[in-house]
PDB file of C-alpha atoms in Angstrom:
ATOM      1  CA  MET A 208      -0.114  -0.143   0.015  1.00 45.00           C
ATOM      2  CA  SER A 209       2.640   2.401   0.785  1.00 50.00           C
ATOM      3  CA  SER A 210       3.970   2.959  -2.903  1.00 75.00           C
ATOM      4  CA  PRO A 211       0.791   4.966  -3.853  1.00 87.00           C
ATOM      5  CA  LEU A 212       0.761   6.700  -0.605  1.00 92.00           C
ATOM      6  CA  ARG A 213       4.256   7.866  -1.199  1.00 92.00           C
ATOM      7  CA  GLU A 214       3.300   9.058  -4.434  1.00 93.00           C
ATOM      8  CA  TYR A 215       0.251  10.913  -3.248  1.00 95.00           C
ATOM      9  CA  VAL A 216       2.317  12.697  -0.501  1.00 94.00           C
ATOM     10  CA  GLN A 217       4.768  13.671  -3.267  1.00 94.00           C
ATOM     11  CA  ARG A 218       1.991  15.435  -5.243  1.00 96.00           C
ATOM     12  CA  PHE A 219       0.984  17.482  -2.467  1.00 96.00           C
ATOM     13  CA  SER A 220       3.178  20.277  -3.633  1.00 95.00           C
ATOM     14  CA  SER A 221       0.865  20.506  -6.854  1.00 97.00           C
ATOM     15  CA  ILE A 222      -2.186  20.942  -5.060  1.00 97.00           C
ATOM     16  CA  ARG A 223      -3.909  24.377  -4.913  1.00 97.00           C
ATOM     17  CA  MET A 224      -6.331  24.640  -2.038  1.00 97.00           C
ATOM     18  CA  ALA A 225      -8.020  27.287   0.219  1.00 97.00           C
ATOM     19  CA  VAL A 226      -8.949  27.133   3.998  1.00 98.00           C
ATOM     20  CA  ILE A 227     -12.079  29.216   4.880  1.00 98.00           C
ATOM     21  CA  GLY A 228     -13.197  29.743   8.597  1.00 96.00           C
ATOM     22  CA  ASP A 229     -12.249  30.830  11.995  1.00 97.00           C
ATOM     23  CA  PHE A 230      -8.641  31.739  12.174  1.00 97.00           C
ATOM     24  CA  ILE A 231      -7.482  31.410  15.805  1.00 96.00           C
ATOM     25  CA  ALA A 232      -4.370  33.203  17.550  1.00 96.00           C
ATOM     26  CA  ASP A 233      -2.712  30.455  19.751  1.00 93.00           C
ATOM     27  CA  GLU A 234      -0.683  32.550  22.343  1.00 95.00           C
ATOM     28  CA  PHE A 235       1.700  30.635  24.627  1.00 92.00           C
ATOM     29  CA  ILE A 236       3.430  32.423  27.670  1.00 95.00           C
ATOM     30  CA  HIS A 237       6.311  30.534  28.864  1.00 93.00           C
ATOM     31  CA  GLY A 238       7.660  31.139  32.472  1.00 94.00           C
ATOM     32  CA  ALA A 239       9.919  29.359  34.985  1.00 93.00           C
ATOM     33  CA  THR A 240       8.342  28.314  38.221  1.00 90.00           C
ATOM     34  CA  SER A 241       9.592  30.786  40.917  1.00 87.00           C
ATOM     35  CA  ARG A 242       7.634  30.618  44.174  1.00 91.00           C
ATOM     36  CA  ILE A 243       4.327  30.640  45.662  1.00 94.00           C
ATOM     37  CA  SER A 244       2.614  34.041  45.874  1.00 94.00           C
ATOM     38  CA  ARG A 245       2.285  35.855  49.019  1.00 95.00           C
ATOM     39  CA  GLU A 246      -1.181  37.393  48.023  1.00 96.00           C
ATOM     40  CA  ALA A 247      -2.782  34.078  47.024  1.00 95.00           C
ATOM     41  CA  PRO A 248      -1.957  30.396  46.862  1.00 93.00           C
ATOM     42  CA  VAL A 249      -0.887  30.522  43.264  1.00 91.00           C
ATOM     43  CA  LEU A 250       2.428  29.934  41.377  1.00 90.00           C
ATOM     44  CA  VAL A 251       4.608  33.043  40.478  1.00 94.00           C
ATOM     45  CA  LEU A 252       6.310  32.603  37.179  1.00 94.00           C
ATOM     46  CA  ASP A 253       9.436  34.371  35.861  1.00 93.00           C
ATOM     47  CA  PHE A 254       8.507  35.370  32.324  1.00 95.00           C
ATOM     48  CA  ILE A 255      10.690  33.831  29.540  1.00 93.00           C
ATOM     49  CA  ARG A 256       9.194  34.312  26.296  1.00 93.00           C
ATOM     50  CA  ARG A 257       5.932  34.636  24.456  1.00 94.00           C
ATOM     51  CA  GLU A 258       4.831  33.337  21.020  1.00 93.00           C
ATOM     52  CA  VAL A 259       1.772  33.239  18.896  1.00 93.00           C
ATOM     53  CA  VAL A 260       0.937  30.675  16.454  1.00 93.00           C
ATOM     54  CA  PRO A 261      -1.898  30.069  14.280  1.00 95.00           C
ATOM     55  CA  GLY A 262      -4.764  27.946  15.727  1.00 93.00           C
ATOM     56  CA  GLY A 263      -8.120  26.625  14.135  1.00 93.00           C
ATOM     57  CA  GLY A 264      -8.233  27.406  10.458  1.00 95.00           C
ATOM     58  CA  GLY A 265      -4.978  28.982  10.907  1.00 96.00           C
ATOM     59  CA  ASN A 266      -3.419  25.442  12.156  1.00 94.00           C
ATOM     60  CA  ALA A 267      -5.067  23.837   9.221  1.00 95.00           C
ATOM     61  CA  ALA A 268      -3.826  26.173   6.645  1.00 97.00           C
ATOM     62  CA  MET A 269      -0.272  25.746   8.144  1.00 95.00           C
ATOM     63  CA  ASN A 270      -0.185  21.942   8.224  1.00 94.00           C
ATOM     64  CA  ALA A 271      -1.384  22.023   4.409  1.00 97.00           C
ATOM     65  CA  ALA A 272       1.201  24.510   3.479  1.00 97.00           C
ATOM     66  CA  ALA A 273       4.050  22.600   5.832  1.00 95.00           C
ATOM     67  CA  LEU A 274       2.923  19.430   3.711  1.00 96.00           C
ATOM     68  CA  GLY A 275       3.720  21.370   0.314  1.00 96.00           C
ATOM     69  CA  GLY A 276       0.105  22.578  -0.630  1.00 97.00           C
ATOM     70  CA  ASP A 277      -0.269  25.994  -2.076  1.00 97.00           C
ATOM     71  CA  VAL A 278      -2.682  27.377   0.302  1.00 98.00           C
ATOM     72  CA  ARG A 279      -4.891  30.600   0.451  1.00 97.00           C
ATOM     73  CA  ALA A 280      -6.390  31.686   3.888  1.00 98.00           C
ATOM     74  CA  ILE A 281     -10.047  33.231   3.642  1.00 97.00           C
ATOM     75  CA  GLY A 282     -11.732  34.588   6.612  1.00 97.00           C
ATOM     76  CA  ALA A 283     -11.783  37.777   8.950  1.00 97.00           C
ATOM     77  CA  LEU A 284      -9.493  39.043  11.810  1.00 96.00           C
ATOM     78  CA  GLY A 285      -9.904  41.952  14.103  1.00 96.00           C
ATOM     79  CA  ALA A 286      -7.990  45.110  13.629  1.00 95.00           C
ATOM     80  CA  ASP A 287      -5.727  43.931  16.657  1.00 95.00           C
ATOM     81  CA  VAL A 288      -2.279  42.958  17.539  1.00 95.00           C
ATOM     82  CA  ALA A 289      -3.197  39.273  17.489  1.00 95.00           C
ATOM     83  CA  GLY A 290      -4.723  39.501  14.031  1.00 96.00           C
ATOM     84  CA  GLU A 291      -1.372  41.134  12.583  1.00 96.00           C
ATOM     85  CA  GLU A 292       0.607  38.361  14.468  1.00 96.00           C
ATOM     86  CA  LEU A 293      -1.422  35.580  13.241  1.00 96.00           C
ATOM     87  CA  ARG A 294      -1.424  37.022   9.800  1.00 97.00           C
ATOM     88  CA  ARG A 295       2.621  37.476   9.739  1.00 96.00           C
ATOM     89  CA  ALA A 296       3.090  33.898  11.209  1.00 95.00           C
ATOM     90  CA  MET A 297       0.983  32.322   8.228  1.00 96.00           C
ATOM     91  CA  GLU A 298       2.951  34.588   5.691  1.00 97.00           C
ATOM     92  CA  ARG A 299       6.258  33.147   6.845  1.00 94.00           C
ATOM     93  CA  ARG A 300       4.744  29.796   5.675  1.00 93.00           C
ATOM     94  CA  ARG A 301       3.864  31.393   2.242  1.00 95.00           C
ATOM     95  CA  ILE A 302       0.262  31.111   2.874  1.00 97.00           C
ATOM     96  CA  ASP A 303      -1.532  33.781   0.786  1.00 97.00           C
ATOM     97  CA  THR A 304      -3.367  35.897   3.344  1.00 97.00           C
ATOM     98  CA  GLY A 305      -4.885  38.468   0.982  1.00 96.00           C
ATOM     99  CA  LEU A 306      -8.331  37.261   1.817  1.00 96.00           C
ATOM    100  CA  LEU A 307      -8.040  37.495   5.500  1.00 96.00           C
ATOM    101  CA  LEU A 308     -10.022  40.576   5.598  1.00 96.00           C
ATOM    102  CA  THR A 309      -9.783  43.140   8.434  1.00 95.00           C
ATOM    103  CA  ASP A 310     -13.077  43.775  10.242  1.00 94.00           C
ATOM    104  CA  SER A 311     -12.993  46.731  12.851  1.00 92.00           C
ATOM    105  CA  GLU A 312     -15.902  45.403  14.735  1.00 93.00           C
ATOM    106  CA  ARG A 313     -14.082  42.044  15.255  1.00 94.00           C
ATOM    107  CA  VAL A 314     -11.853  40.566  17.886  1.00 95.00           C
ATOM    108  CA  THR A 315      -9.292  38.208  16.616  1.00 97.00           C
ATOM    109  CA  PRO A 316     -10.153  35.018  18.789  1.00 96.00           C
ATOM    110  CA  THR A 317      -7.148  34.250  21.010  1.00 97.00           C
ATOM    111  CA  LYS A 318      -6.324  31.296  23.275  1.00 95.00           C
ATOM    112  CA  THR A 319      -3.743  32.350  25.747  1.00 96.00           C
ATOM    113  CA  ARG A 320      -1.928  29.142  27.415  1.00 93.00           C
ATOM    114  CA  ILE A 321       0.198  29.837  30.460  1.00 95.00           C
ATOM    115  CA  MET A 322       3.079  27.203  30.195  1.00 92.00           C
ATOM    116  CA  ALA A 323       4.908  26.699  33.571  1.00 93.00           C
ATOM    117  CA  GLY A 324       7.921  24.585  34.838  1.00 88.00           C
ATOM    118  CA  GLY A 325      11.481  24.644  36.045  1.00 81.00           C
ATOM    119  CA  ARG A 326      14.030  26.165  33.819  1.00 70.00           C
ATOM    120  CA  ASN A 327      15.424  22.871  33.106  1.00 72.00           C
ATOM    121  CA  THR A 328      12.480  20.902  33.153  1.00 75.00           C
ATOM    122  CA  LYS A 329       9.513  20.569  30.383  1.00 79.00           C
ATOM    123  CA  ARG A 330       6.684  23.075  30.983  1.00 83.00           C
ATOM    124  CA  GLN A 331       3.209  22.275  31.351  1.00 87.00           C
ATOM    125  CA  GLN A 332       0.005  24.069  30.662  1.00 89.00           C
ATOM    126  CA  VAL A 333      -1.481  25.428  33.939  1.00 91.00           C
ATOM    127  CA  ILE A 334      -4.239  27.423  32.810  1.00 93.00           C
ATOM    128  CA  ARG A 335      -6.020  28.855  29.400  1.00 95.00           C
ATOM    129  CA  VAL A 336      -7.693  32.021  29.017  1.00 96.00           C
ATOM    130  CA  ASP A 337     -10.220  32.219  25.885  1.00 96.00           C
ATOM    131  CA  HIS A 338     -10.739  35.572  24.390  1.00 94.00           C
ATOM    132  CA  GLU A 339     -13.507  35.210  21.843  1.00 92.00           C
ATOM    133  CA  LYS A 340     -16.436  36.841  20.421  1.00 89.00           C
ATOM    134  CA  LYS A 341     -18.895  35.411  18.077  1.00 92.00           C
ATOM    135  CA  LEU A 342     -19.731  37.903  15.146  1.00 92.00           C
ATOM    136  CA  ASP A 343     -21.199  37.203  11.917  1.00 92.00           C
ATOM    137  CA  LEU A 344     -19.613  38.895   8.934  1.00 93.00           C
ATOM    138  CA  ASN A 345     -21.279  41.918   7.706  1.00 92.00           C
ATOM    139  CA  GLU A 346     -23.005  41.606   4.333  1.00 94.00           C
ATOM    140  CA  THR A 347     -20.047  43.528   2.463  1.00 95.00           C
ATOM    141  CA  LEU A 348     -17.445  40.888   3.648  1.00 95.00           C
ATOM    142  CA  GLU A 349     -19.568  38.021   3.202  1.00 96.00           C
ATOM    143  CA  SER A 350     -20.318  38.932  -0.384  1.00 96.00           C
ATOM    144  CA  ARG A 351     -16.581  39.681  -1.221  1.00 96.00           C
ATOM    145  CA  ILE A 352     -15.769  36.240   0.172  1.00 96.00           C
ATOM    146  CA  VAL A 353     -18.328  34.268  -1.597  1.00 96.00           C
ATOM    147  CA  GLY A 354     -17.493  35.993  -4.984  1.00 95.00           C
ATOM    148  CA  GLU A 355     -13.844  35.134  -4.442  1.00 94.00           C
ATOM    149  CA  VAL A 356     -14.353  31.642  -3.576  1.00 93.00           C
ATOM    150  CA  GLU A 357     -16.737  31.301  -6.663  1.00 94.00           C
ATOM    151  CA  ARG A 358     -14.014  32.933  -8.536  1.00 94.00           C
ATOM    152  CA  MET A 359     -11.106  30.701  -7.437  1.00 93.00           C
ATOM    153  CA  ALA A 360     -13.268  27.495  -7.816  1.00 92.00           C
ATOM    154  CA  ASP A 361     -13.532  28.254 -11.541  1.00 91.00           C
ATOM    155  CA  ASN A 362      -9.966  28.980 -11.628  1.00 89.00           C
ATOM    156  CA  ASP A 363      -7.911  25.639 -10.943  1.00 86.00           C
ATOM    157  CA  LEU A 364      -8.805  25.257  -7.127  1.00 95.00           C
ATOM    158  CA  ASP A 365      -8.362  21.805  -6.258  1.00 97.00           C
ATOM    159  CA  ALA A 366      -9.850  21.927  -2.935  1.00 98.00           C
ATOM    160  CA  LEU A 367     -11.641  23.520  -0.318  1.00 98.00           C
ATOM    161  CA  LEU A 368     -11.171  23.079   3.522  1.00 98.00           C
ATOM    162  CA  ILE A 369     -13.772  24.505   6.009  1.00 98.00           C
ATOM    163  CA  SER A 370     -12.900  25.284   9.506  1.00 97.00           C
ATOM    164  CA  ASP A 371     -15.734  26.152  11.469  1.00 96.00           C
ATOM    165  CA  TYR A 372     -15.609  27.040  15.170  1.00 94.00           C
ATOM    166  CA  GLY A 373     -18.867  28.751  15.424  1.00 94.00           C
ATOM    167  CA  LEU A 374     -17.177  32.277  15.669  1.00 95.00           C
ATOM    168  CA  GLY A 375     -19.314  33.783  12.812  1.00 94.00           C
ATOM    169  CA  VAL A 376     -17.218  33.606   9.609  1.00 96.00           C
ATOM    170  CA  VAL A 377     -18.849  30.626   8.226  1.00 96.00           C
ATOM    171  CA  THR A 378     -22.476  32.176   7.438  1.00 95.00           C
ATOM    172  CA  LYS A 379     -25.508  31.029   6.074  1.00 94.00           C
ATOM    173  CA  GLY A 380     -24.488  32.881   2.889  1.00 95.00           C
ATOM    174  CA  ILE A 381     -21.053  31.115   2.891  1.00 96.00           C
ATOM    175  CA  LYS A 382     -22.623  27.775   3.427  1.00 96.00           C
ATOM    176  CA  GLY A 383     -24.945  28.244   0.432  1.00 95.00           C
ATOM    177  CA  ALA A 384     -21.900  28.981  -1.769  1.00 95.00           C
ATOM    178  CA  ILE A 385     -20.128  25.999  -0.375  1.00 95.00           C
ATOM    179  CA  ARG A 386     -22.954  23.670  -1.175  1.00 94.00           C
ATOM    180  CA  LYS A 387     -22.857  24.987  -4.779  1.00 93.00           C
ATOM    181  CA  LEU A 388     -19.036  24.597  -4.871  1.00 94.00           C
ATOM    182  CA  SER A 389     -19.329  20.747  -3.758  1.00 94.00           C
ATOM    183  CA  THR A 390     -20.313  19.964  -7.031  1.00 91.00           C
ATOM    184  CA  LYS A 391     -17.083  21.059  -8.633  1.00 91.00           C
ATOM    185  CA  LEU A 392     -14.320  20.400  -6.347  1.00 95.00           C
ATOM    186  CA  ILE A 393     -13.280  18.579  -3.234  1.00 97.00           C
ATOM    187  CA  VAL A 394     -14.785  20.454  -0.063  1.00 98.00           C
ATOM    188  CA  THR A 395     -13.989  18.801   3.538  1.00 98.00           C
ATOM    189  CA  VAL A 396     -15.440  20.153   6.625  1.00 98.00           C
ATOM    190  CA  ASP A 397     -14.175  20.361  10.421  1.00 96.00           C
ATOM    191  CA  SER A 398     -17.040  21.860  12.148  1.00 95.00           C
ATOM    192  CA  ARG A 399     -17.072  22.345  15.986  1.00 90.00           C
ATOM    193  CA  TYR A 400     -20.818  22.349  16.355  1.00 88.00           C
ATOM    194  CA  ALA A 401     -22.503  22.231  13.168  1.00 93.00           C
ATOM    195  CA  GLY A 402     -21.076  19.480  11.014  1.00 93.00           C
ATOM    196  CA  ASP A 403     -24.785  18.684   9.775  1.00 93.00           C
ATOM    197  CA  SER A 404     -25.164  22.168   8.161  1.00 95.00           C
ATOM    198  CA  PHE A 405     -22.988  21.422   5.249  1.00 96.00           C
ATOM    199  CA  PRO A 406     -24.957  19.135   3.063  1.00 95.00           C
ATOM    200  CA  GLY A 407     -23.609  17.318   0.027  1.00 95.00           C
ATOM    201  CA  VAL A 408     -19.938  17.983   0.833  1.00 97.00           C
ATOM    202  CA  THR A 409     -16.932  15.372   0.033  1.00 97.00           C
ATOM    203  CA  ALA A 410     -16.098  14.448   3.781  1.00 98.00           C
ATOM    204  CA  ILE A 411     -16.851  15.804   7.319  1.00 97.00           C
ATOM    205  CA  THR A 412     -14.407  14.753  10.054  1.00 96.00           C
ATOM    206  CA  PRO A 413     -15.899  15.100  13.597  1.00 95.00           C
ATOM    207  CA  ASN A 414     -14.399  13.794  16.791  1.00 94.00           C
ATOM    208  CA  GLU A 415     -16.201  11.807  19.135  1.00 95.00           C
ATOM    209  CA  GLU A 416     -17.260  14.966  21.138  1.00 95.00           C
ATOM    210  CA  GLU A 417     -18.567  16.800  18.115  1.00 95.00           C
ATOM    211  CA  VAL A 418     -20.452  13.488  17.044  1.00 96.00           C
ATOM    212  CA  GLU A 419     -21.941  13.597  20.588  1.00 96.00           C
ATOM    213  CA  GLU A 420     -22.976  17.154  20.168  1.00 94.00           C
ATOM    214  CA  LEU A 421     -24.773  16.381  16.794  1.00 94.00           C
ATOM    215  CA  LEU A 422     -26.412  13.029  17.814  1.00 95.00           C
ATOM    216  CA  GLY A 423     -26.891  13.430  21.391  1.00 95.00           C
ATOM    217  CA  TYR A 424     -25.078  10.166  22.472  1.00 96.00           C
ATOM    218  CA  TRP A 425     -21.328   9.000  22.723  1.00 96.00           C
ATOM    219  CA  PRO A 426     -20.310   6.862  19.609  1.00 95.00           C
ATOM    220  CA  ASP A 427     -18.848   3.958  21.481  1.00 94.00           C
ATOM    221  CA  GLU A 428     -18.266   0.793  20.070  1.00 93.00           C
ATOM    222  CA  GLU A 429     -21.829  -0.585  20.281  1.00 95.00           C
ATOM    223  CA  ARG A 430     -23.117   2.739  18.756  1.00 96.00           C
ATOM    224  CA  LEU A 431     -20.366   3.493  16.136  1.00 97.00           C
ATOM    225  CA  ASP A 432     -21.937   1.931  13.008  1.00 96.00           C
ATOM    226  CA  GLU A 433     -25.313   3.625  13.904  1.00 96.00           C
ATOM    227  CA  ALA A 434     -23.619   7.091  14.056  1.00 97.00           C
ATOM    228  CA  GLY A 435     -21.728   6.714  11.119  1.00 96.00           C
ATOM    229  CA  ALA A 436     -24.582   5.712   8.883  1.00 96.00           C
ATOM    230  CA  PHE A 437     -26.889   8.387  10.404  1.00 96.00           C
ATOM    231  CA  LEU A 438     -24.191  11.004   9.733  1.00 96.00           C
ATOM    232  CA  LEU A 439     -23.817   9.813   6.235  1.00 96.00           C
ATOM    233  CA  GLU A 440     -27.590  10.081   5.653  1.00 95.00           C
ATOM    234  CA  LYS A 441     -28.158  13.256   7.491  1.00 94.00           C
ATOM    235  CA  THR A 442     -25.422  15.270   5.698  1.00 95.00           C
ATOM    236  CA  GLY A 443     -25.391  13.648   2.292  1.00 95.00           C
ATOM    237  CA  ALA A 444     -21.703  13.554   2.447  1.00 97.00           C
ATOM    238  CA  GLN A 445     -19.650  11.112   0.533  1.00 96.00           C
ATOM    239  CA  ALA A 446     -17.802  10.023   3.598  1.00 97.00           C
ATOM    240  CA  ILE A 447     -17.663  10.476   7.421  1.00 98.00           C
ATOM    241  CA  VAL A 448     -14.256  10.260   9.192  1.00 97.00           C
ATOM    242  CA  ILE A 449     -14.717   9.949  12.937  1.00 96.00           C
ATOM    243  CA  THR A 450     -11.591  10.570  14.704  1.00 93.00           C
ATOM    244  CA  ARG A 451     -11.292   8.537  17.906  1.00 91.00           C
ATOM    245  CA  GLY A 452      -8.376   9.684  19.935  1.00 85.00           C
ATOM    246  CA  ASP A 453      -6.236   6.720  21.027  1.00 83.00           C
ATOM    247  CA  LYS A 454      -8.460   4.440  19.075  1.00 88.00           C
ATOM    248  CA  GLY A 455      -7.540   5.835  15.685  1.00 89.00           C
ATOM    249  CA  MET A 456     -10.273   6.907  13.430  1.00 93.00           C
ATOM    250  CA  SER A 457     -13.131   5.083  11.605  1.00 96.00           C
ATOM    251  CA  LEU A 458     -14.184   6.000   7.965  1.00 97.00           C
ATOM    252  CA  PHE A 459     -17.761   5.484   6.612  1.00 97.00           C
ATOM    253  CA  GLU A 460     -18.446   5.562   3.001  1.00 95.00           C
ATOM    254  CA  GLY A 461     -21.539   5.011   1.025  1.00 86.00           C
ATOM    255  CA  GLU A 462     -22.669   1.548   1.386  1.00 82.00           C
ATOM    256  CA  SER A 463     -19.210   0.089   2.391  1.00 83.00           C
ATOM    257  CA  SER A 464     -18.345  -1.285   5.830  1.00 88.00           C
ATOM    258  CA  ARG A 465     -16.873   0.862   8.421  1.00 95.00           C
ATOM    259  CA  ALA A 466     -13.154   1.027   7.950  1.00 96.00           C
ATOM    260  CA  ASP A 467     -11.408   1.197  11.357  1.00 95.00           C
ATOM    261  CA  ILE A 468      -7.782   2.522  11.272  1.00 93.00           C
ATOM    262  CA  PRO A 469      -5.765   2.134  14.411  1.00 91.00           C
ATOM    263  CA  ILE A 470      -3.631   4.965  15.769  1.00 85.00           C
ATOM    264  CA  TYR A 471      -0.361   5.375  14.174  1.00 84.00           C
ATOM    265  CA  GLY A 472       2.736   5.104  16.248  1.00 71.00           C
ATOM    266  CA  SER A 473       2.935   5.179  19.853  1.00 60.00           C
ATOM    267  CA  ASP A 474      -0.276   5.464  22.217  1.00 57.00           C
ATOM    268  CA  GLN A 475       1.693   7.488  24.551  1.00 54.00           C
ATOM    269  CA  VAL A 476       0.457  10.863  23.460  1.00 49.00           C
ATOM    270  CA  LEU A 477       2.200  13.991  24.217  1.00 48.00           C
ATOM    271  CA  ASP A 478      -0.037  16.722  23.230  1.00 50.00           C
ATOM    272  CA  VAL A 479      -3.537  16.530  21.140  1.00 51.00           C
ATOM    273  CA  THR A 480      -3.548  20.068  20.320  1.00 58.00           C
ATOM    274  CA  GLY A 481      -4.439  20.973  16.845  1.00 58.00           C
ATOM    275  CA  ALA A 482      -4.642  17.101  15.814  1.00 77.00           C
ATOM    276  CA  GLY A 483      -7.950  17.526  14.269  1.00 84.00           C
ATOM    277  CA  ASP A 484      -6.419  20.269  12.072  1.00 91.00           C
ATOM    278  CA  THR A 485      -3.577  18.027  10.886  1.00 90.00           C
ATOM    279  CA  VAL A 486      -6.081  15.324   9.970  1.00 93.00           C
ATOM    280  CA  ILE A 487      -8.223  17.292   7.993  1.00 95.00           C
ATOM    281  CA  ALA A 488      -5.264  19.150   6.119  1.00 96.00           C
ATOM    282  CA  ALA A 489      -3.528  15.678   5.026  1.00 96.00           C
ATOM    283  CA  PHE A 490      -7.069  14.180   4.325  1.00 97.00           C
ATOM    284  CA  THR A 491      -7.802  16.957   2.031  1.00 98.00           C
ATOM    285  CA  LEU A 492      -4.462  17.157   0.384  1.00 98.00           C
ATOM    286  CA  SER A 493      -4.640  13.364  -0.249  1.00 97.00           C
ATOM    287  CA  LEU A 494      -7.927  13.396  -1.797  1.00 98.00           C
ATOM    288  CA  ALA A 495      -7.032  16.123  -4.012  1.00 97.00           C
ATOM    289  CA  ALA A 496      -3.684  14.163  -5.031  1.00 97.00           C
ATOM    290  CA  GLY A 497      -6.022  11.327  -6.305  1.00 97.00           C
ATOM    291  CA  ALA A 498      -6.164   9.126  -3.000  1.00 97.00           C
ATOM    292  CA  SER A 499      -9.320   7.174  -2.268  1.00 96.00           C
ATOM    293  CA  MET A 500     -11.077   7.881   0.969  1.00 97.00           C
ATOM    294  CA  ARG A 501      -9.510   4.908   2.629  1.00 96.00           C
ATOM    295  CA  GLU A 502      -5.983   5.885   1.505  1.00 96.00           C
ATOM    296  CA  ALA A 503      -6.562   9.483   2.382  1.00 97.00           C
ATOM    297  CA  ALA A 504      -7.619   8.461   5.874  1.00 95.00           C
ATOM    298  CA  GLU A 505      -4.663   6.181   6.285  1.00 94.00           C
ATOM    299  CA  ILE A 506      -2.333   9.129   5.366  1.00 94.00           C
ATOM    300  CA  ALA A 507      -4.141  11.511   7.486  1.00 94.00           C
ATOM    301  CA  ASN A 508      -3.887   9.000  10.482  1.00 91.00           C
ATOM    302  CA  ARG A 509      -0.089   8.830  10.001  1.00 91.00           C
ATOM    303  CA  ALA A 510      -0.102  12.608   9.974  1.00 91.00           C
ATOM    304  CA  ALA A 511      -1.835  12.855  13.170  1.00 87.00           C
ATOM    305  CA  GLY A 512       0.164  10.004  14.958  1.00 85.00           C
ATOM    306  CA  LEU A 513       2.994  12.293  14.200  1.00 87.00           C
ATOM    307  CA  SER A 514       1.431  15.476  15.320  1.00 77.00           C
ATOM    308  CA  VAL A 515       0.438  14.437  18.780  1.00 67.00           C
ATOM    309  CA  MET A 516       3.995  13.373  19.640  1.00 63.00           C
ATOM    310  CA  LYS A 517       4.972  17.048  19.270  1.00 63.00           C
ATOM    311  CA  ALA A 518       4.245  19.651  21.993  1.00 61.00           C
ATOM    312  CA  GLY A 519       1.806  22.688  21.349  1.00 59.00           C
ATOM    313  CA  THR A 520       0.050  23.577  17.984  1.00 59.00           C
ATOM    314  CA  THR A 521       2.583  22.038  15.674  1.00 72.00           C
ATOM    315  CA  VAL A 522       2.700  21.098  11.852  1.00 83.00           C
ATOM    316  CA  VAL A 523       3.831  17.862  10.173  1.00 86.00           C
ATOM    317  CA  GLU A 524       6.542  18.005   7.329  1.00 88.00           C
ATOM    318  CA  PRO A 525       6.463  15.959   4.218  1.00 86.00           C
ATOM    319  CA  HIS A 526       9.779  14.174   5.085  1.00 89.00           C
ATOM    320  CA  GLU A 527       8.111  13.071   8.305  1.00 89.00           C
ATOM    321  CA  LEU A 528       5.163  11.536   6.670  1.00 88.00           C
ATOM    322  CA  LEU A 529       7.432   9.744   3.941  1.00 89.00           C
ATOM    323  CA  ALA A 530       9.429   8.396   6.582  1.00 88.00           C
ATOM    324  CA  THR A 531       6.407   6.597   7.934  1.00 87.00           C
ATOM    325  CA  LEU A 532       5.962   4.719   4.622  1.00 83.00           C
ATOM    326  CA  GLU A 533       9.767   3.630   4.440  1.00 76.00           C
ATOM    327  CA  GLY A 534      10.253  -0.198   4.245  1.00 57.00           C
ATOM    328  CA  GLU A 535       6.643  -1.042   3.524  1.00 57.00           C
ATOM    329  CA  SER A 536       5.689  -2.843   0.498  1.00 49.00           C
ATOM    330  CA  ALA A 537       3.036  -1.786  -1.897  1.00 48.00           C
TER     331      ALA A 537
END
């Protein structure tokens, strides 16, 4: 199997794709544990450094670009420092941010993680502070995004990835445009709360918590087939990929039987931050490169296995993914 999988990965550099959705600034503040405060029973940290990396749709775009794709980011950011830092971080990966529009009424979603530890020990997250405000796009920005996406779809775009965290960028108008475009090109969806509101797309990639949110029950082994079949019928998607943590992922496709793909690599997970973004980026690129749903899921599963062994919001590189295929026969 590995020979065609390698060929698909090697084709990633020829794929043109767009990521549309909610772009989030993941802020990390690193500090060394100093003492207990006299004011309250809390840790005092000596500041070491601060960094901002793209999260949400930004992380999906970063992973797609790191894997070799020609990526365009589409969404809206606030007229604030976090938005500018987020934009610059993506541009360093050569992601086209021309359609990351600035909205003076919007706050760039920011997740601040405080990382604490000794100066010579691994730092752990001790608290996270989210700064988010849901705000639907105004009609002017929505119209511009719809028009640009439709123009790109008619001009050699290979795939469209939707990263919907429910923060207002993916409006009803944009969903309507996505529905039309799904007949022309590959459209994949990662939606935190509304995966069933994208009818007829190529594939949807919910995790177990998102499935529970949609269906009202946890997709354990006894109800997993029921959940997959219901989501296929409800969404009209060609495929449903349910990511299942240390159990890997399960693929549901048309009338085919469920395909379970065990977790790749060690089950001693270091950090699951952004793993879902890695999955959908690799899965989408693989489909655009000509892989079947099963092959694309296998590649995405390997990418996820690499991602969770890294700390923080990270990306997977092509050489790392190709290395997982070394020594395996076709």
